[in-house]
Amino acid sequence: MDQPLIKMPARVAYFSMEIGLNPLMPTYAGGLGVLAGDTIRSAADLEVPMVGVTLLHRRGYFYQRLDRKGWQSEEAVAWSVGDFAEPLEPQVSVEIDGRTVQVRAWRYQVKGMSGHTVPVYLLDTTLAENSPWDQTITDSLYGGDLYYRLCQEMVLGFGGFALLRALGDGDIFRFHLNEGHAALLVLALIEEALGTRPQNGDVPPDVIERVREQCVFTTHTPVPAGHDQFPADLAHRVLGSRRCDLVQACQHQGALNMTLLALRGSRFVNGVAMRHGEVSHSLYPGYPIHSITNGVHAVTWAAPSFQNLYDRHLPDWRYDQLSLRYAISIPGQEIWAAHREAKLALVDEVNRETNAGFDRDVLTVGFARRATAYKRGMLVFHDIERLQRLAKEVGAIQFVFAGKAHPQDQVGKEMIYRLHEMRGLLSVAYLANYDMTLARLLCAGVDVWLNTPLPPMEASGTSGMKAAMNGVPSLSVLDGWWVEGHIEGITGWSIGEKVEVCPTPSSDLDACHAAALYDKLERQVMPCFYQHREGFIEIMKHAIAINGAFFNTQRMVGQYLRNAYRLNGQSSHGL
Ligand SMILES: *Cc1c(COP(=O)(O)O)cnc(C)c1O
């Protein structure tokens, strides 16, 4: 293609605390970072003039080790930065807690389908000029205490902004704040807009307006506790009193609330699924919050066997993901053959890694996500006897799990341990160190993708979309994206009802959802898989045609272009 698909006057700068750029670079922890990476990959495909900004994360999130009983321990990830990215010349400085911290960047180039590149700047404070402690600021993703985190956010917001200016990327017309971690960017823009004007604490309305015109904010967390907040005294110490005065209005209950700062400073705010937009609006009434539902990057998440299948039947799919709609015409036996190939790759990996003795012909259910309470990884084992009875009387079933618990999440760690205990009772395997490489294998290789979050805690969820990209149907609670993607018996199955009829205490809700899950397995999923294979393949086709064609980042980036990035309501691009 010679002509850019979209013509835009200037660039979008996408700021995110984590970005999953390459499976071999530990610059992401989970869903947020993978989404950021998929966004940038699709922006590169669509030739959107974009730059990305994040931290280098020299020690990564962590490498997960599991002992024989399933207790997690964490190790810093060792990786060689220079193998992936190139160091850039300019250095900028950020005032943090009265110190001057030097920041430089490494550039990683994301190349799109037609060769267009989106540069991503990975900020790094490991410089001889900095104190030993300051050299560690950009080391550990979500590590350390609140002070450490706020220093990281200073580097991301102020350092990232100064670096873009130093690189001469002065033609940026939109700043996209991916989650509240990047909110200090708003403050950096306020300072720039104020220039040399005398300050008396309040930000003049025309300055706020000028900043708002430039910012777009995506919120990802439906629970109040998930929003970044810093005690006022800590904020005062790290930001300094002059800067702190400028964000007085963003204090909430004695803390600097990053979501409020981002909300105040942005012209367009969105949640990451229809339902999440509504929930966010109720958390922050008074702010209009739109919804742009997440997606996944199709080429990244389609297994090799599905890539071949699509190349043969839907030759345009790599640059036009709407063509996945025509998966409806792919012969069923070819879908099954591609799935079989992906499944064998997974079963072999499970057996090699865990010695679980998985059987290639047995219904395989997958569940891989952050090990944390609301995801309810143990829900499927609520009634072990019933599950054992199902396995004996209705059809064999095997479960594969993966996921990391945050180092400070004791409940999450306990969950991993308890999942390991299930191995003696049912056919269960747990794969260690869940990352993008493993997600690729898992989402494509299982027969059914299970999801059991406690509603309304799942903002969107994206692993079910990766599964759909490979024809794998979801069996999921109606929360996050599944509210939109679910058509019963067509794209997969629900657990429980759309309008929650279950009792409210969460223990009762667990029992209610578990019973609904077993009913669905017993009456729908297992009979369909074992006795109506053709019907099962029809569901696989619809997962691709209906969900794969929509829940991708090509559609999502198009929506950001049209609805969020546009200039004063004039849509200047043709997508
Ligand atoms: C896709 C992905 C996630 C996010 O999955 P959810 O469904 O949102 O929980 C997390 N971690 C990795 C490694 C992924 O690839």
Coordinates of C-alpha atoms and ligand atoms in Angstrom, one line a residue:
M1 CA 0.0 0.0 0.0
D2 CA 1.5 3.4 -1.0
Q3 CA -1.2 5.6 0.5
P4 CA -1.5 5.9 4.2
L5 CA -4.9 4.6 5.3
I6 CA -5.4 7.6 7.5
K7 CA -4.1 11.1 7.1
M8 CA -3.7 13.1 10.3
P9 CA -2.1 16.4 10.8
A10 CA 0.1 15.3 13.7
R11 CA 0.9 12.6 16.2
V12 CA -0.8 10.9 19.0
A13 CA 1.5 10.2 22.0
Y14 CA 0.3 7.1 23.9
F15 CA 1.5 6.9 27.6
S16 CA 1.2 3.7 29.5
M17 CA 3.0 2.4 32.6
E18 CA 3.3 -1.0 30.9
I19 CA 3.4 -2.1 27.2
G20 CA 3.7 -5.7 26.0
L21 CA 5.9 -5.0 23.0
N22 CA 7.6 -8.3 22.5
P23 CA 7.1 -11.6 24.4
L24 CA 10.8 -11.6 25.2
M25 CA 10.8 -8.1 26.8
P26 CA 9.3 -8.1 30.4
T27 CA 7.9 -4.6 30.0
Y28 CA 4.3 -5.7 30.9
A29 CA 2.6 -7.5 33.8
G30 CA -0.8 -8.5 32.3
G31 CA -3.9 -7.3 30.5
L32 CA -3.2 -3.6 30.6
G33 CA 0.2 -3.9 29.0
V34 CA -0.9 -6.5 26.5
L35 CA -3.7 -4.2 25.4
A36 CA -1.2 -1.3 25.1
G37 CA 1.0 -3.4 22.9
D38 CA -1.9 -4.6 20.8
T39 CA -3.1 -1.0 20.4
I40 CA 0.3 0.1 19.2
R41 CA 0.6 -2.9 16.8
S42 CA -2.7 -2.0 15.2
A43 CA -1.9 1.7 15.1
A44 CA 1.3 0.7 13.2
D45 CA -0.8 -1.5 10.8
L46 CA -3.2 1.4 10.2
E47 CA -0.3 3.9 9.7
V48 CA -1.5 6.1 12.5
P49 CA 1.2 8.6 13.4
M50 CA 1.7 7.6 17.0
V51 CA 4.5 7.4 19.5
G52 CA 4.5 5.3 22.6
V53 CA 6.0 6.2 26.0
T54 CA 6.6 3.8 28.9
L55 CA 9.3 2.8 31.4
L56 CA 12.1 0.4 30.6
H57 CA 11.5 -2.0 33.5
R58 CA 15.0 -3.5 33.7
R59 CA 13.9 -6.1 36.2
G60 CA 10.5 -6.6 34.7
Y61 CA 7.4 -7.5 36.6
F62 CA 8.8 -10.8 37.9
Y63 CA 9.6 -14.3 36.8
Q64 CA 7.2 -16.7 38.5
R65 CA 8.6 -19.9 40.1
L66 CA 6.2 -22.4 41.6
D67 CA 7.4 -25.1 44.0
R68 CA 6.0 -28.6 43.9
K69 CA 3.1 -27.6 46.1
G70 CA 2.3 -24.5 44.2
W71 CA 3.8 -21.8 46.3
Q72 CA 4.9 -18.9 44.3
S73 CA 8.3 -17.1 44.6
E74 CA 9.4 -14.1 42.5
E75 CA 12.6 -13.4 40.7
A76 CA 13.7 -10.3 38.9
V77 CA 13.6 -10.9 35.2
A78 CA 17.1 -10.8 33.6
W79 CA 17.1 -9.4 30.1
S80 CA 19.5 -7.7 27.8
V81 CA 18.0 -4.3 26.8
G82 CA 20.4 -3.7 24.0
D83 CA 19.3 -6.8 22.1
F84 CA 15.9 -5.2 21.6
A85 CA 16.1 -1.4 21.7
E86 CA 18.6 1.4 20.9
P87 CA 19.6 4.1 23.4
L88 CA 18.9 7.7 22.3
E89 CA 21.0 10.8 22.8
P90 CA 18.9 13.3 24.6
Q91 CA 18.7 13.4 28.4
V92 CA 16.1 15.2 30.3
S93 CA 15.7 15.8 34.0
V94 CA 12.8 15.6 36.4
E95 CA 12.5 17.2 39.9
I96 CA 11.6 14.5 42.3
D97 CA 11.5 15.1 46.1
G98 CA 13.9 17.9 45.7
R99 CA 16.4 15.9 43.6
T100 CA 17.2 16.3 40.0
V101 CA 16.8 12.9 38.3
Q102 CA 18.2 12.4 34.9
V103 CA 16.2 10.4 32.4
R104 CA 17.1 8.9 29.0
A105 CA 15.2 6.7 26.6
W106 CA 15.6 3.6 24.5
R107 CA 13.7 3.3 21.3
Y108 CA 11.8 0.2 20.3
Q109 CA 10.3 0.2 16.8
V110 CA 6.9 -1.4 16.2
K111 CA 6.5 -2.2 12.6
G112 CA 3.1 -2.4 11.0
M113 CA 1.8 -4.6 8.1
S114 CA 2.9 -2.2 5.4
G115 CA 6.2 -1.1 7.1
H116 CA 4.9 2.0 8.9
T117 CA 6.7 2.2 12.3
V118 CA 5.5 3.5 15.7
P119 CA 8.5 4.3 17.9
V120 CA 8.1 3.4 21.6
Y121 CA 10.3 5.3 24.1
L122 CA 11.3 3.3 27.1
L123 CA 12.4 5.7 29.9
D124 CA 15.4 4.8 31.9
T125 CA 17.0 6.4 35.0
T126 CA 20.0 4.0 35.2
L127 CA 22.6 6.7 34.6
A128 CA 25.8 7.4 36.5
E129 CA 24.7 11.0 37.3
N130 CA 21.8 9.6 39.4
S131 CA 22.1 8.3 43.0
P132 CA 22.1 4.5 43.3
W133 CA 18.4 4.6 44.5
D134 CA 17.3 6.9 41.7
Q135 CA 18.9 4.5 39.2
T136 CA 16.4 1.9 40.3
I137 CA 13.2 4.0 39.6
T138 CA 12.6 2.5 36.2
D139 CA 13.5 -1.1 37.3
S140 CA 10.5 -2.9 38.7
L141 CA 6.9 -2.8 37.3
Y142 CA 4.4 -2.5 40.2
G143 CA 7.2 -3.2 42.7
G144 CA 8.2 -1.2 45.8
D145 CA 6.1 1.0 48.0
L146 CA 3.9 4.1 47.3
Y147 CA 6.9 6.4 47.3
Y148 CA 8.6 4.3 44.6
R149 CA 5.4 4.2 42.5
L150 CA 4.9 8.0 42.7
C151 CA 8.5 8.5 41.6
Q152 CA 7.9 6.2 38.6
E153 CA 4.8 8.2 37.7
M154 CA 6.9 11.4 37.9
V155 CA 9.3 9.8 35.4
L156 CA 6.5 8.6 33.1
G157 CA 4.5 11.9 33.2
F158 CA 7.1 14.6 33.4
G159 CA 10.1 12.6 32.1
G160 CA 8.1 11.2 29.1
F161 CA 6.7 14.7 28.3
A162 CA 10.1 16.4 28.5
L163 CA 11.7 13.6 26.4
L164 CA 9.2 14.0 23.6
R165 CA 9.8 17.7 23.5
A166 CA 13.6 17.1 23.5
L167 CA 13.3 14.7 20.6
G168 CA 11.5 17.4 18.7
D169 CA 8.2 15.6 18.6
G170 CA 6.6 18.9 19.0
D171 CA 3.8 18.3 16.7
I172 CA 1.8 16.1 19.0
F173 CA -1.8 17.0 19.0
R174 CA -3.2 14.3 21.3
F175 CA -1.9 12.7 24.5
H176 CA -3.5 9.4 25.3
L177 CA -3.3 8.5 29.0
N178 CA -3.7 4.8 29.3
E179 CA -5.0 4.4 32.9
G180 CA -4.4 6.9 35.7
H181 CA -0.7 6.0 36.1
A182 CA 0.1 8.6 33.3
A183 CA -2.0 11.4 34.9
L184 CA 1.0 13.6 35.9
L185 CA 1.3 14.2 32.1
V186 CA -1.7 16.6 32.6
L187 CA 0.3 18.5 35.2
A188 CA 3.3 18.7 32.8
L189 CA 1.0 20.1 30.1
I190 CA -0.4 22.6 32.6
E191 CA 3.0 23.8 33.5
E192 CA 3.9 24.2 29.8
A193 CA 0.7 26.1 29.1
L194 CA 1.2 28.4 32.1
G195 CA 4.7 29.3 30.8
T196 CA 6.0 32.3 32.8
R197 CA 2.7 33.5 34.0
P198 CA 2.7 34.2 37.7
Q199 CA 1.0 31.5 39.7
N200 CA -1.1 31.8 42.8
G201 CA -2.0 28.2 43.1
D202 CA -5.2 28.0 40.9
V203 CA -5.0 27.0 37.3
P204 CA -6.7 29.6 35.1
P205 CA -9.7 28.2 33.2
D206 CA -8.1 29.0 29.8
V207 CA -5.0 26.9 30.7
I208 CA -7.1 23.9 31.8
E209 CA -9.1 24.2 28.5
R210 CA -5.9 24.2 26.5
V211 CA -4.7 21.1 28.3
R212 CA -8.0 19.4 28.0
E213 CA -8.1 19.9 24.3
Q214 CA -5.0 17.7 24.0
C215 CA -5.8 14.8 26.4
V216 CA -7.7 11.6 26.1
F217 CA -8.0 9.3 29.1
T218 CA -8.9 5.6 29.2
T219 CA -9.8 4.2 32.6
H220 CA -9.5 0.5 33.2
T221 CA -10.5 -0.2 36.8
P222 CA -14.1 -0.6 37.9
V223 CA -13.3 -0.8 41.7
P224 CA -12.6 2.4 43.7
A225 CA -9.6 0.7 45.4
G226 CA -8.0 0.0 42.1
H227 CA -7.5 3.7 41.3
D228 CA -4.1 5.2 42.0
Q229 CA -4.1 7.5 45.0
F230 CA -1.3 9.0 47.1
P231 CA -1.5 10.5 50.6
A232 CA -1.4 14.3 50.5
D233 CA 1.9 14.5 52.5
L234 CA 3.6 12.0 50.2
A235 CA 2.4 13.8 47.1
H236 CA 3.6 17.1 48.7
R237 CA 7.0 15.7 49.3
V238 CA 7.5 14.1 45.9
L239 CA 5.9 16.7 43.7
G240 CA 7.0 19.8 45.7
S241 CA 4.6 22.5 47.0
R242 CA 4.4 24.5 43.8
R243 CA 3.2 21.5 41.7
C244 CA 1.0 20.2 44.5
D245 CA -0.8 23.5 44.7
L246 CA -1.7 23.2 41.0
V247 CA -3.5 19.8 41.7
Q248 CA -5.2 20.8 44.9
A249 CA -8.6 20.3 43.2
C250 CA -7.7 16.6 42.6
Q251 CA -7.4 15.7 46.2
H252 CA -10.0 13.4 47.4
Q253 CA -10.3 12.2 51.1
G254 CA -6.8 13.5 51.9
A255 CA -5.2 11.8 48.9
L256 CA -4.1 12.9 45.4
N257 CA -6.4 10.9 43.1
M258 CA -4.8 10.2 39.8
T259 CA -8.1 9.3 38.2
L260 CA -9.5 12.7 39.1
L261 CA -6.5 14.4 37.7
A262 CA -6.8 12.6 34.4
L263 CA -10.6 13.2 34.3
R264 CA -10.2 16.9 34.9
G265 CA -7.5 17.2 32.3
S266 CA -9.1 15.2 29.4
R267 CA -11.5 16.1 26.7
F268 CA -12.5 12.5 26.1
V269 CA -12.8 9.8 28.7
N270 CA -13.7 6.2 28.1
G271 CA -14.1 2.8 29.8
V272 CA -13.0 -0.4 28.1
A273 CA -16.3 -2.1 27.6
M274 CA -20.0 -1.0 27.4
R275 CA -20.7 -2.1 30.9
H276 CA -17.4 -0.7 32.3
G277 CA -18.2 2.7 30.9
E278 CA -21.5 2.7 32.8
V279 CA -19.9 1.5 36.0
S280 CA -17.1 4.2 35.7
H281 CA -19.7 6.9 35.2
S282 CA -21.4 5.8 38.5
L283 CA -18.0 6.0 40.3
Y284 CA -17.3 9.5 39.0
P285 CA -20.7 11.1 38.4
G286 CA -20.4 14.5 36.7
Y287 CA -17.9 13.2 34.1
P288 CA -19.2 11.9 30.8
I289 CA -17.6 8.6 30.3
H290 CA -17.8 6.9 26.9
S291 CA -17.2 3.2 26.1
I292 CA -14.7 1.9 23.6
T293 CA -14.5 -1.8 24.0
N294 CA -11.1 -3.4 24.0
G295 CA -9.8 -5.8 21.4
V296 CA -6.8 -7.9 20.6
H297 CA -4.3 -7.7 17.7
A298 CA -5.4 -10.5 15.4
V299 CA -2.1 -11.5 13.8
T300 CA -0.4 -11.6 17.2
W301 CA -3.0 -13.9 18.7
A302 CA -4.0 -16.2 15.9
A303 CA -2.1 -19.5 16.3
P304 CA 0.1 -20.6 13.3
S305 CA -2.5 -23.1 12.2
F306 CA -5.3 -20.4 12.2
Q307 CA -3.0 -17.9 10.4
N308 CA -2.6 -20.5 7.6
L309 CA -6.3 -21.2 7.6
Y310 CA -7.2 -17.5 7.3
D311 CA -4.5 -17.0 4.7
R312 CA -6.1 -19.6 2.6
H313 CA -9.7 -18.7 3.0
L314 CA -9.7 -15.0 4.0
P315 CA -6.7 -13.6 2.2
D316 CA -7.4 -10.0 3.3
W317 CA -7.6 -10.8 7.0
R318 CA -4.2 -9.5 8.0
Y319 CA -5.0 -5.9 7.0
D320 CA -8.7 -6.0 7.2
Q321 CA -10.1 -7.9 10.2
L322 CA -13.6 -7.4 9.1
S323 CA -12.9 -10.2 6.7
L324 CA -13.0 -12.6 9.7
R325 CA -16.7 -12.2 9.4
Y326 CA -16.5 -14.5 6.4
A327 CA -15.1 -17.3 8.5
I328 CA -18.7 -18.5 8.4
S329 CA -17.8 -20.0 5.0
I330 CA -14.8 -22.0 6.0
P331 CA -15.5 -25.7 5.9
G332 CA -15.9 -27.2 9.4
Q333 CA -13.4 -29.9 9.0
E334 CA -10.7 -27.3 8.2
I335 CA -11.6 -25.3 11.3
W336 CA -11.3 -28.5 13.3
A337 CA -8.0 -29.5 11.8
A338 CA -6.5 -26.1 12.6
H339 CA -7.9 -26.3 16.2
R340 CA -6.5 -29.9 16.5
E341 CA -3.1 -28.6 15.6
A342 CA -3.2 -25.8 18.2
K343 CA -4.6 -28.2 20.8
L344 CA -1.8 -30.8 20.3
A345 CA 0.8 -28.1 20.7
L346 CA -0.8 -27.2 24.1
V347 CA -1.3 -30.7 25.3
D348 CA 2.3 -31.6 24.5
E349 CA 3.5 -28.5 26.4
V350 CA 1.4 -29.3 29.4
N351 CA 2.6 -32.9 29.5
R352 CA 6.2 -31.9 29.0
E353 CA 6.1 -29.1 31.7
T354 CA 3.9 -30.7 34.3
N355 CA 3.7 -34.4 33.6
A356 CA -0.1 -34.1 34.0
G357 CA -0.8 -36.9 31.4
F358 CA -3.3 -34.8 29.4
D359 CA -5.2 -36.7 26.7
R360 CA -5.5 -35.1 23.2
D361 CA -9.1 -36.2 22.8
V362 CA -10.5 -35.0 26.1
L363 CA -12.5 -31.8 26.5
T364 CA -9.9 -29.3 27.7
V365 CA -10.9 -26.2 29.6
G366 CA -8.5 -23.3 30.1
F367 CA -8.3 -20.5 32.7
A368 CA -5.4 -18.2 32.7
R369 CA -5.4 -14.8 34.4
R370 CA -4.0 -12.8 37.2
A371 CA -4.4 -14.9 40.4
T372 CA -6.4 -12.5 42.5
A373 CA -9.6 -12.8 44.6
Y374 CA -12.2 -11.4 42.2
K375 CA -11.2 -13.6 39.3
R376 CA -12.3 -16.6 41.4
G377 CA -10.0 -19.2 40.0
M378 CA -11.3 -21.8 42.4
L379 CA -14.9 -21.3 41.5
V380 CA -15.0 -24.3 39.1
F381 CA -14.0 -26.5 42.1
H382 CA -16.7 -25.3 44.4
D383 CA -18.3 -28.7 44.4
I384 CA -15.6 -31.2 43.6
E385 CA -17.9 -34.3 43.9
R386 CA -20.3 -32.9 41.4
L387 CA -17.4 -32.2 39.0
Q388 CA -16.0 -35.7 39.5
R389 CA -19.4 -37.2 38.8
L390 CA -19.7 -35.2 35.6
A391 CA -16.2 -36.4 34.5
K392 CA -17.3 -40.0 35.1
E393 CA -20.8 -39.9 33.8
V394 CA -21.0 -37.2 31.1
G395 CA -17.5 -37.1 29.6
A396 CA -13.9 -36.7 30.6
I397 CA -12.7 -33.2 31.2
Q398 CA -9.2 -31.7 32.0
F399 CA -8.4 -28.2 33.2
V400 CA -5.3 -26.1 32.5
F401 CA -4.5 -23.1 34.6
A402 CA -1.9 -20.3 34.6
G403 CA -1.4 -16.9 36.1
K404 CA 0.8 -14.9 38.5
A405 CA -0.2 -13.4 41.8
H406 CA 1.1 -9.9 42.6
P407 CA 4.0 -10.4 45.1
Q408 CA 1.9 -8.8 47.9
D409 CA -1.3 -10.5 47.1
Q410 CA -1.5 -13.3 49.7
V411 CA -5.0 -14.3 48.7
G412 CA -3.8 -14.7 45.1
K413 CA -0.9 -16.9 46.2
E414 CA -3.1 -19.0 48.3
M415 CA -5.4 -19.5 45.3
I416 CA -2.5 -20.8 43.2
Y417 CA -1.6 -23.2 46.0
R418 CA -5.2 -24.5 46.3
L419 CA -5.4 -25.0 42.5
H420 CA -2.3 -27.2 42.8
E421 CA -4.1 -29.3 45.4
M422 CA -6.8 -30.1 42.9
R423 CA -4.3 -32.1 40.9
G424 CA -4.9 -35.3 42.9
L425 CA -8.7 -35.1 42.6
L426 CA -9.2 -34.2 38.9
S427 CA -7.2 -33.9 35.8
V428 CA -5.6 -30.5 36.5
A429 CA -2.4 -28.8 35.4
Y430 CA -0.9 -25.5 36.3
L431 CA 1.6 -23.9 34.0
A432 CA 4.1 -21.5 35.6
N433 CA 5.2 -18.0 34.5
Y434 CA 2.1 -17.0 32.5
D435 CA 3.2 -14.5 29.8
M436 CA 2.4 -13.6 26.2
T437 CA 4.1 -16.7 24.8
L438 CA 2.1 -19.0 27.1
A439 CA -1.1 -17.0 26.5
R440 CA -0.8 -17.7 22.8
L441 CA -0.5 -21.4 23.3
L442 CA -3.3 -21.5 25.9
C443 CA -6.0 -19.3 24.4
A444 CA -5.7 -21.2 21.1
G445 CA -5.1 -24.7 22.4
V446 CA -8.0 -25.3 24.8
D447 CA -11.5 -26.3 23.7
V448 CA -13.4 -23.9 26.0
W449 CA -12.1 -20.7 27.7
L450 CA -13.5 -20.3 31.2
N451 CA -14.0 -17.0 32.9
T452 CA -15.5 -16.5 36.4
P453 CA -15.0 -12.9 37.6
L454 CA -17.2 -11.5 40.4
P455 CA -19.3 -8.9 38.5
P456 CA -18.9 -6.0 38.0
M457 CA -15.2 -6.3 38.7
E458 CA -14.0 -7.3 35.2
A459 CA -13.5 -4.1 33.3
S460 CA -13.2 -5.9 30.0
G461 CA -11.0 -8.9 29.9
T462 CA -9.2 -9.7 26.7
S463 CA -8.0 -13.3 26.9
G464 CA -11.5 -14.6 25.8
M465 CA -11.0 -12.4 22.7
K466 CA -7.7 -14.1 22.0
A467 CA -9.5 -17.4 22.3
A468 CA -12.3 -16.3 19.9
M469 CA -9.6 -15.3 17.4
N470 CA -8.8 -19.0 17.3
G471 CA -12.4 -20.2 17.3
V472 CA -12.4 -21.1 21.0
P473 CA -15.7 -20.3 22.6
S474 CA -16.0 -18.8 26.1
L475 CA -17.9 -20.1 29.0
S476 CA -18.1 -17.0 31.2
V477 CA -19.9 -15.0 33.7
L478 CA -21.7 -12.1 32.0
D479 CA -19.3 -9.3 32.9
G480 CA -16.8 -7.1 30.9
W481 CA -16.7 -7.8 27.2
W482 CA -18.8 -11.0 27.4
V483 CA -21.9 -8.9 28.0
E484 CA -21.4 -7.8 24.4
G485 CA -19.8 -10.9 22.9
H486 CA -22.1 -13.5 24.3
I487 CA -24.9 -15.1 22.2
E488 CA -26.0 -18.2 24.0
G489 CA -25.2 -21.4 22.2
I490 CA -23.8 -19.4 19.2
T491 CA -20.6 -17.8 20.4
G492 CA -20.3 -19.7 23.7
W493 CA -22.2 -19.9 26.9
S494 CA -23.0 -17.8 29.9
I495 CA -22.6 -18.6 33.6
G496 CA -25.6 -17.1 35.4
E497 CA -28.0 -14.6 34.1
K498 CA -27.5 -11.1 32.6
V499 CA -29.7 -9.4 35.2
E500 CA -28.2 -10.7 38.4
V501 CA -30.8 -12.9 40.1
C502 CA -28.3 -14.4 42.5
P503 CA -28.2 -13.5 46.1
T504 CA -25.9 -10.6 46.9
P505 CA -23.4 -11.9 49.6
S506 CA -20.5 -13.0 47.5
S507 CA -20.3 -16.5 49.1
D508 CA -23.9 -17.1 48.0
L509 CA -23.1 -15.7 44.6
D510 CA -20.2 -18.2 44.4
A511 CA -22.5 -21.1 45.1
C512 CA -25.0 -19.8 42.6
H513 CA -22.5 -19.2 39.8
A514 CA -20.8 -22.6 40.5
A515 CA -24.2 -24.4 40.2
A516 CA -24.9 -22.5 36.9
L517 CA -21.4 -23.5 35.7
Y518 CA -22.0 -27.2 36.3
D519 CA -25.4 -27.1 34.7
K520 CA -24.0 -25.5 31.6
L521 CA -21.2 -28.0 31.4
E522 CA -23.5 -31.0 32.0
R523 CA -26.3 -30.0 29.7
Q524 CA -24.7 -27.9 27.0
V525 CA -20.9 -27.9 26.7
M526 CA -20.0 -31.5 27.3
P527 CA -22.8 -33.1 25.2
C528 CA -22.1 -30.6 22.4
F529 CA -18.4 -31.4 22.5
Y530 CA -18.7 -35.2 22.6
Q531 CA -22.0 -35.9 20.8
H532 CA -22.6 -33.0 18.5
R533 CA -19.2 -32.2 17.2
E534 CA -20.6 -30.5 14.1
G535 CA -22.6 -28.2 16.4
F536 CA -19.5 -27.5 18.4
I537 CA -17.6 -26.5 15.2
E538 CA -20.5 -24.2 14.3
I539 CA -20.0 -22.4 17.6
M540 CA -16.3 -22.2 16.9
K541 CA -17.0 -20.6 13.5
H542 CA -19.3 -18.0 15.1
A543 CA -16.7 -17.2 17.7
I544 CA -14.4 -16.1 14.9
A545 CA -17.0 -14.6 12.6
I546 CA -19.0 -12.6 15.2
N547 CA -16.4 -12.0 17.9
G548 CA -13.0 -12.2 16.2
A549 CA -14.3 -9.8 13.6
F550 CA -15.2 -7.2 16.2
F551 CA -13.1 -7.7 19.3
N552 CA -9.8 -6.7 17.7
T553 CA -7.7 -3.7 18.1
Q554 CA -8.0 -2.7 14.5
R555 CA -11.7 -1.9 15.1
M556 CA -10.8 -0.4 18.5
V557 CA -8.1 2.0 17.2
G558 CA -10.6 3.0 14.5
Q559 CA -13.0 4.0 17.2
Y560 CA -10.3 5.9 19.1
L561 CA -9.5 7.8 15.9
R562 CA -13.1 8.7 15.1
N563 CA -14.4 9.4 18.6
A564 CA -11.4 10.3 20.9
Y565 CA -8.5 11.7 18.9
R566 CA -10.5 13.8 16.4
L567 CA -10.0 17.6 16.2
N568 CA -13.0 19.7 17.5
G569 CA -15.5 17.1 16.3
Q570 CA -14.3 17.3 12.7
S571 CA -13.5 13.8 11.7
S572 CA -10.6 14.4 9.4
H573 CA -9.8 10.8 8.5
G574 CA -11.5 8.2 6.5
L575 CA -11.6 5.2 8.8
Ligands
LIG1 C1 -4.2 -11.3 27.5 C2 -3.3 -11.4 28.7 C3 -3.8 -11.0 29.9 C4 -5.2 -10.4 30.1 O1 -6.2 -11.4 30.2 P1 -7.6 -11.2 30.9 O2 -8.6 -11.9 30.2 O3 -7.9 -9.7 30.8 O4 -7.5 -11.6 32.3 C5 -3.0 -11.1 31.0 N1 -1.8 -11.7 30.9 C6 -1.3 -12.1 29.8 C7 0.1 -12.6 29.7 C8 -2.0 -12.0 28.6 O5 -1.5 -12.4 27.4

